[in-house]
GROMACS .gro file of C-alpha atoms in nm:
model
  320
    1UNK     CA    1  -0.191   0.760  -2.105
    2UNK     CA    2  -0.535   0.840  -2.204
    3UNK     CA    3  -0.876   0.832  -2.016
    4UNK     CA    4  -1.252   0.809  -2.136
    5UNK     CA    5  -1.422   1.013  -1.860
    6UNK     CA    6  -1.753   0.809  -1.907
    7UNK     CA    7  -1.565   0.461  -1.910
    8UNK     CA    8  -1.349   0.419  -1.600
    9UNK     CA    9  -1.374   0.036  -1.639
   10UNK     CA   10  -1.235   0.041  -1.977
   11UNK     CA   11  -0.972   0.310  -1.921
   12UNK     CA   12  -0.852   0.131  -1.606
   13UNK     CA   13  -0.835  -0.209  -1.783
   14UNK     CA   14  -0.637  -0.037  -2.081
   15UNK     CA   15  -0.400   0.129  -1.817
   16UNK     CA   16  -0.347  -0.197  -1.612
   17UNK     CA   17  -0.262  -0.397  -1.939
   18UNK     CA   18  -0.013  -0.116  -2.056
   19UNK     CA   19   0.159  -0.087  -1.721
   20UNK     CA   20   0.170  -0.443  -1.586
   21UNK     CA   21   0.471  -0.546  -1.414
   22UNK     CA   22   0.351  -0.895  -1.325
   23UNK     CA   23   0.612  -1.153  -1.368
   24UNK     CA   24   0.880  -0.900  -1.428
   25UNK     CA   25   1.076  -1.022  -1.113
   26UNK     CA   26   0.951  -1.376  -1.107
   27UNK     CA   27   0.619  -1.539  -0.994
   28UNK     CA   28   0.758  -1.505  -0.617
   29UNK     CA   29   0.823  -1.133  -0.598
   30UNK     CA   30   0.720  -0.938  -0.305
   31UNK     CA   31   0.891  -0.598  -0.361
   32UNK     CA   32   0.750  -0.468  -0.680
   33UNK     CA   33   0.908  -0.152  -0.797
   34UNK     CA   34   1.149  -0.162  -0.497
   35UNK     CA   35   1.340  -0.405  -0.727
   36UNK     CA   36   1.469  -0.105  -0.916
   37UNK     CA   37   1.634   0.030  -0.605
   38UNK     CA   38   1.958  -0.167  -0.578
   39UNK     CA   39   2.279  -0.127  -0.417
   40UNK     CA   40   2.443   0.084  -0.700
   41UNK     CA   41   2.145   0.330  -0.677
   42UNK     CA   42   2.224   0.366  -0.303
   43UNK     CA   43   2.590   0.437  -0.351
   44UNK     CA   44   2.505   0.716  -0.573
   45UNK     CA   45   2.243   0.852  -0.345
   46UNK     CA   46   2.493   0.847  -0.049
   47UNK     CA   47   2.721   1.086  -0.241
   48UNK     CA   48   2.442   1.347  -0.235
   49UNK     CA   49   2.507   1.408   0.140
   50UNK     CA   50   2.693   1.731   0.152
   51UNK     CA   51   2.600   1.955   0.424
   52UNK     CA   52   2.463   1.669   0.688
   53UNK     CA   53   2.147   1.862   0.727
   54UNK     CA   54   1.844   1.640   0.791
   55UNK     CA   55   1.456   1.666   0.762
   56UNK     CA   56   1.184   1.455   0.910
   57UNK     CA   57   0.919   1.440   0.655
   58UNK     CA   58   0.635   1.293   0.898
   59UNK     CA   59   0.336   1.446   1.038
   60UNK     CA   60   0.286   1.408   1.415
   61UNK     CA   61   0.106   1.111   1.540
   62UNK     CA   62  -0.150   1.228   1.791
   63UNK     CA   63  -0.499   1.315   1.850
   64UNK     CA   64  -0.467   1.640   1.658
   65UNK     CA   65  -0.448   1.450   1.314
   66UNK     CA   66  -0.669   1.466   1.008
   67UNK     CA   67  -0.868   1.141   1.038
   68UNK     CA   68  -1.248   1.158   1.071
   69UNK     CA   69  -1.326   0.800   1.115
   70UNK     CA   70  -1.366   0.682   0.742
   71UNK     CA   71  -1.342   0.309   0.726
   72UNK     CA   72  -1.254   0.313   1.081
   73UNK     CA   73  -0.941   0.533   1.033
   74UNK     CA   74  -0.897   0.732   1.360
   75UNK     CA   75  -0.620   0.939   1.479
   76UNK     CA   76  -0.370   0.804   1.705
   77UNK     CA   77  -0.450   0.746   2.083
   78UNK     CA   78  -0.162   0.768   2.307
   79UNK     CA   79  -0.188   0.648   2.662
   80UNK     CA   80   0.062   0.628   2.957
   81UNK     CA   81   0.109   0.279   3.132
   82UNK     CA   82   0.352   0.443   3.392
   83UNK     CA   83   0.422   0.794   3.480
   84UNK     CA   84   0.651   1.007   3.674
   85UNK     CA   85   0.349   1.068   3.905
   86UNK     CA   86   0.366   0.700   3.989
   87UNK     CA   87   0.737   0.687   4.039
   88UNK     CA   88   0.710   0.984   4.272
   89UNK     CA   89   0.447   0.828   4.494
   90UNK     CA   90   0.653   0.490   4.505
   91UNK     CA   91   0.377   0.292   4.327
   92UNK     CA   92   0.608   0.112   4.086
   93UNK     CA   93   0.786  -0.126   4.312
   94UNK     CA   94   1.144  -0.081   4.181
   95UNK     CA   95   1.431  -0.078   4.431
   96UNK     CA   96   1.684   0.204   4.521
   97UNK     CA   97   1.476   0.484   4.402
   98UNK     CA   98   1.449   0.372   4.038
   99UNK     CA   99   1.130   0.497   3.841
  100UNK     CA  100   1.036   0.489   3.491
  101UNK     CA  101   0.764   0.565   3.218
  102UNK     CA  102   0.606   0.345   2.964
  103UNK     CA  103   0.335   0.409   2.729
  104UNK     CA  104   0.120   0.262   2.447
  105UNK     CA  105  -0.040   0.379   2.116
  106UNK     CA  106  -0.328   0.257   1.924
  107UNK     CA  107  -0.378   0.368   1.578
  108UNK     CA  108  -0.465   0.251   1.224
  109UNK     CA  109  -0.143   0.202   1.032
  110UNK     CA  110  -0.255   0.440   0.783
  111UNK     CA  111  -0.390   0.729   0.994
  112UNK     CA  112  -0.075   0.966   0.940
  113UNK     CA  113   0.253   0.975   0.736
  114UNK     CA  114   0.261   0.618   0.583
  115UNK     CA  115   0.333   0.374   0.295
  116UNK     CA  116   0.069   0.166   0.130
  117UNK     CA  117   0.184  -0.181   0.083
  118UNK     CA  118   0.150  -0.409  -0.218
  119UNK     CA  119  -0.143  -0.582  -0.036
  120UNK     CA  120  -0.361  -0.265   0.004
  121UNK     CA  121  -0.542  -0.249  -0.327
  122UNK     CA  122  -0.664  -0.513  -0.577
  123UNK     CA  123  -0.773  -0.514  -0.928
  124UNK     CA  124  -1.075  -0.729  -0.993
  125UNK     CA  125  -0.981  -0.970  -0.720
  126UNK     CA  126  -0.616  -0.982  -0.807
  127UNK     CA  127  -0.339  -0.869  -0.590
  128UNK     CA  128   0.023  -0.770  -0.682
  129UNK     CA  129   0.178  -0.995  -0.953
  130UNK     CA  130  -0.162  -1.154  -1.039
  131UNK     CA  131  -0.201  -1.342  -0.722
  132UNK     CA  132  -0.551  -1.413  -0.585
  133UNK     CA  133  -0.653  -1.167  -0.343
  134UNK     CA  134  -0.859  -1.385  -0.127
  135UNK     CA  135  -0.577  -1.614  -0.049
  136UNK     CA  136  -0.317  -1.338  -0.045
  137UNK     CA  137  -0.480  -1.112   0.216
  138UNK     CA  138  -0.685  -1.279   0.472
  139UNK     CA  139  -0.803  -1.186   0.841
  140UNK     CA  140  -0.452  -1.288   0.940
  141UNK     CA  141  -0.292  -1.011   0.728
  142UNK     CA  142  -0.097  -1.028   0.400
  143UNK     CA  143   0.026  -1.364   0.381
  144UNK     CA  144   0.271  -1.309   0.092
  145UNK     CA  145   0.350  -0.941   0.035
  146UNK     CA  146   0.345  -0.817   0.404
  147UNK     CA  147   0.519  -0.486   0.427
  148UNK     CA  148   0.782  -0.639   0.653
  149UNK     CA  149   0.943  -0.769   0.322
  150UNK     CA  150   1.019  -0.380   0.230
  151UNK     CA  151   1.184  -0.296   0.556
  152UNK     CA  152   1.523  -0.345   0.442
  153UNK     CA  153   1.488  -0.162   0.112
  154UNK     CA  154   1.342   0.175   0.117
  155UNK     CA  155   1.678   0.382   0.129
  156UNK     CA  156   1.814   0.563  -0.159
  157UNK     CA  157   1.780   0.881  -0.383
  158UNK     CA  158   1.507   1.097  -0.299
  159UNK     CA  159   1.378   1.348  -0.542
  160UNK     CA  160   1.145   1.651  -0.456
  161UNK     CA  161   0.924   1.773  -0.733
  162UNK     CA  162   0.763   2.074  -0.596
  163UNK     CA  163   0.472   2.103  -0.836
  164UNK     CA  164   0.307   2.354  -0.588
  165UNK     CA  165   0.587   2.601  -0.635
  166UNK     CA  166   0.652   2.548  -1.003
  167UNK     CA  167   0.290   2.529  -1.140
  168UNK     CA  168   0.073   2.658  -0.861
  169UNK     CA  169   0.000   3.004  -0.710
  170UNK     CA  170   0.178   3.124  -0.414
  171UNK     CA  171   0.323   2.777  -0.372
  172UNK     CA  172   0.002   2.579  -0.354
  173UNK     CA  173  -0.212   2.384  -0.606
  174UNK     CA  174  -0.606   2.417  -0.552
  175UNK     CA  175  -0.806   2.113  -0.465
  176UNK     CA  176  -0.916   1.900  -0.769
  177UNK     CA  177  -0.596   2.004  -0.980
  178UNK     CA  178  -0.482   1.694  -1.185
  179UNK     CA  179  -0.103   1.688  -1.191
  180UNK     CA  180  -0.009   1.548  -1.544
  181UNK     CA  181   0.307   1.414  -1.679
  182UNK     CA  182   0.380   1.741  -1.839
  183UNK     CA  183   0.334   1.904  -1.496
  184UNK     CA  184   0.590   1.645  -1.339
  185UNK     CA  185   0.822   1.698  -1.648
  186UNK     CA  186   0.803   2.076  -1.648
  187UNK     CA  187   0.877   2.073  -1.269
  188UNK     CA  188   1.186   1.852  -1.297
  189UNK     CA  189   1.320   2.087  -1.568
  190UNK     CA  190   1.264   2.388  -1.371
  191UNK     CA  191   1.425   2.262  -1.074
  192UNK     CA  192   1.745   2.112  -1.258
  193UNK     CA  193   1.677   1.771  -1.161
  194UNK     CA  194   1.615   1.421  -1.333
  195UNK     CA  195   1.386   1.154  -1.230
  196UNK     CA  196   1.462   0.803  -1.325
  197UNK     CA  197   1.522   0.431  -1.216
  198UNK     CA  198   1.529   0.349  -0.867
  199UNK     CA  199   1.425   0.714  -0.743
  200UNK     CA  200   1.192   0.784  -0.451
  201UNK     CA  201   0.982   1.062  -0.583
  202UNK     CA  202   0.818   1.329  -0.351
  203UNK     CA  203   0.539   1.540  -0.501
  204UNK     CA  204   0.458   1.834  -0.311
  205UNK     CA  205   0.118   2.003  -0.401
  206UNK     CA  206   0.112   2.261  -0.102
  207UNK     CA  207  -0.227   2.113   0.027
  208UNK     CA  208  -0.076   2.008   0.373
  209UNK     CA  209   0.048   2.367   0.412
  210UNK     CA  210  -0.300   2.487   0.331
  211UNK     CA  211  -0.467   2.258   0.577
  212UNK     CA  212  -0.204   2.378   0.855
  213UNK     CA  213  -0.302   2.723   0.783
  214UNK     CA  214  -0.684   2.683   0.754
  215UNK     CA  215  -0.750   2.379   0.951
  216UNK     CA  216  -0.807   2.023   0.848
  217UNK     CA  217  -1.145   2.057   0.694
  218UNK     CA  218  -1.168   1.750   0.444
  219UNK     CA  219  -0.813   1.698   0.426
  220UNK     CA  220  -0.885   1.335   0.489
  221UNK     CA  221  -1.089   1.198   0.188
  222UNK     CA  222  -1.207   1.530   0.059
  223UNK     CA  223  -1.112   1.713  -0.265
  224UNK     CA  224  -0.738   1.745  -0.331
  225UNK     CA  225  -0.480   1.818  -0.587
  226UNK     CA  226  -0.296   1.495  -0.687
  227UNK     CA  227  -0.172   1.293  -0.963
  228UNK     CA  228  -0.376   1.267  -1.270
  229UNK     CA  229  -0.481   0.902  -1.394
  230UNK     CA  230  -0.297   0.977  -1.694
  231UNK     CA  231   0.034   0.963  -1.522
  232UNK     CA  232   0.002   0.591  -1.504
  233UNK     CA  233   0.233   0.553  -1.796
  234UNK     CA  234   0.497   0.806  -1.636
  235UNK     CA  235   0.473   0.594  -1.313
  236UNK     CA  236   0.547   0.285  -1.516
  237UNK     CA  237   0.801   0.414  -1.763
  238UNK     CA  238   1.028   0.604  -1.543
  239UNK     CA  239   1.105   0.302  -1.323
  240UNK     CA  240   1.093   0.490  -1.011
  241UNK     CA  241   1.098   0.280  -0.693
  242UNK     CA  242   0.831   0.468  -0.491
  243UNK     CA  243   0.630   0.797  -0.489
  244UNK     CA  244   0.475   1.005  -0.210
  245UNK     CA  245   0.279   1.311  -0.181
  246UNK     CA  246   0.168   1.566   0.079
  247UNK     CA  247  -0.207   1.460   0.043
  248UNK     CA  248  -0.436   1.198   0.186
  249UNK     CA  249  -0.504   1.007  -0.117
  250UNK     CA  250  -0.189   1.058  -0.369
  251UNK     CA  251  -0.425   1.103  -0.675
  252UNK     CA  252  -0.652   1.397  -0.777
  253UNK     CA  253  -0.967   1.408  -0.584
  254UNK     CA  254  -1.242   1.446  -0.723
  255UNK     CA  255  -1.096   1.185  -0.989
  256UNK     CA  256  -1.129   1.237  -1.351
  257UNK     CA  257  -1.402   0.978  -1.420
  258UNK     CA  258  -1.794   1.033  -1.368
  259UNK     CA  259  -1.805   0.748  -1.129
  260UNK     CA  260  -1.486   0.600  -0.990
  261UNK     CA  261  -1.295   0.581  -0.658
  262UNK     CA  262  -0.903   0.589  -0.655
  263UNK     CA  263  -0.872   0.461  -0.995
  264UNK     CA  264  -0.495   0.539  -1.031
  265UNK     CA  265  -0.448   0.329  -0.706
  266UNK     CA  266  -0.602   0.031  -0.879
  267UNK     CA  267  -0.338   0.049  -1.167
  268UNK     CA  268  -0.037   0.163  -0.969
  269UNK     CA  269  -0.034  -0.091  -0.671
  270UNK     CA  270  -0.153  -0.429  -0.806
  271UNK     CA  271  -0.056  -0.389  -1.156
  272UNK     CA  272   0.265  -0.173  -1.140
  273UNK     CA  273   0.387  -0.287  -0.786
  274UNK     CA  274   0.428   0.073  -0.690
  275UNK     CA  275   0.516   0.169  -0.326
  276UNK     CA  276   0.282   0.467  -0.259
  277UNK     CA  277   0.326   0.710   0.014
  278UNK     CA  278   0.074   0.964   0.165
  279UNK     CA  279   0.044   1.246   0.410
  280UNK     CA  280   0.425   1.316   0.391
  281UNK     CA  281   0.524   1.662   0.544
  282UNK     CA  282   0.749   1.807   0.280
  283UNK     CA  283   0.730   2.191   0.387
  284UNK     CA  284   1.060   2.220   0.565
  285UNK     CA  285   1.246   2.028   0.278
  286UNK     CA  286   1.080   2.216   0.012
  287UNK     CA  287   1.191   2.546   0.172
  288UNK     CA  288   1.550   2.409   0.187
  289UNK     CA  289   1.553   2.302  -0.168
  290UNK     CA  290   1.414   2.627  -0.298
  291UNK     CA  291   1.705   2.798  -0.097
  292UNK     CA  292   1.990   2.597  -0.215
  293UNK     CA  293   1.850   2.468  -0.562
  294UNK     CA  294   1.933   2.097  -0.466
  295UNK     CA  295   1.608   1.882  -0.517
  296UNK     CA  296   1.802   1.544  -0.493
  297UNK     CA  297   1.899   1.393  -0.156
  298UNK     CA  298   1.953   1.082   0.062
  299UNK     CA  299   1.621   0.949   0.170
  300UNK     CA  300   1.554   0.674   0.415
  301UNK     CA  301   1.187   0.580   0.470
  302UNK     CA  302   1.155   0.214   0.604
  303UNK     CA  303   0.820   0.086   0.685
  304UNK     CA  304   0.800  -0.081   1.048
  305UNK     CA  305   0.837  -0.462   1.000
  306UNK     CA  306   0.484  -0.538   1.092
  307UNK     CA  307   0.421  -0.902   0.984
  308UNK     CA  308   0.130  -0.913   0.746
  309UNK     CA  309   0.040  -0.543   0.732
  310UNK     CA  310  -0.063  -0.381   0.410
  311UNK     CA  311   0.032  -0.030   0.518
  312UNK     CA  312   0.291   0.110   0.770
  313UNK     CA  313   0.361   0.445   0.945
  314UNK     CA  314   0.690   0.591   0.866
  315UNK     CA  315   0.908   0.890   0.970
  316UNK     CA  316   1.113   0.952   0.648
  317UNK     CA  317   1.460   1.124   0.679
  318UNK     CA  318   1.586   1.329   0.412
  319UNK     CA  319   1.970   1.420   0.426
  320UNK     CA  320   2.136   1.693   0.197
   0.00000   0.00000   0.00000
């Protein structure tokens, strides 16, 4: 896939046409590339569990997160409704000494480790599968492709592509580094792993490790390593089910055009129908993969079945 730096409109249009999956699974489809992840793929993935060791790939959901308020995205606010203090003071009104604690959390659904649903991004007013964005996602939510439809399906073979370790220096890629198809392929070869139909691919850049060491800075919305726009053909042709990165926005920032905003999203979500994850914590998993040389594993990463949502927090679990 090529790009003309001075013509984002034309480059996006060409990539959208070349990579379109509209109609591939019928006009009523609500799963996009998750259709590639079927029962046989899950049976194969289950056989990858050897040691029984598991890794959470989620960042924390708390006030110390990376968000800075862009487009009203804030960090989670956790509030206690009932506490041990209330119980000890006898304020809860329960009999025979029973006490309890309850709490509530308020947060944007995409403030920490999350999936972008199929209703998250549009291309010239069109949502996934060529639907009218205005009638698909309204003030009542995503009326067609709400992320609740994906809740039973996101479990299967995970593959870590640790591009940071393979291509970068000291395990990290610099901000603004565009990961190309050649980088992805070289990483897979170096790790002795394959990527193909139905896989959930995790791309580690090392940016989260840098943010943890140096502070959040502009992690949320600022410069970052990420996938090049030219990987659109690879994302389409490999027939992967989903992809996630350890960065805020999945694709390289600044992007590769003179003037554009998240151009790869515009191709990948509404046209390819690809499930995209962001802000995943891949550090502990990457350390283990580097130690044992096994970069494929069982992965379960179900979104919360929030009716009509266009994204969802997730606590992905990798099991090796």
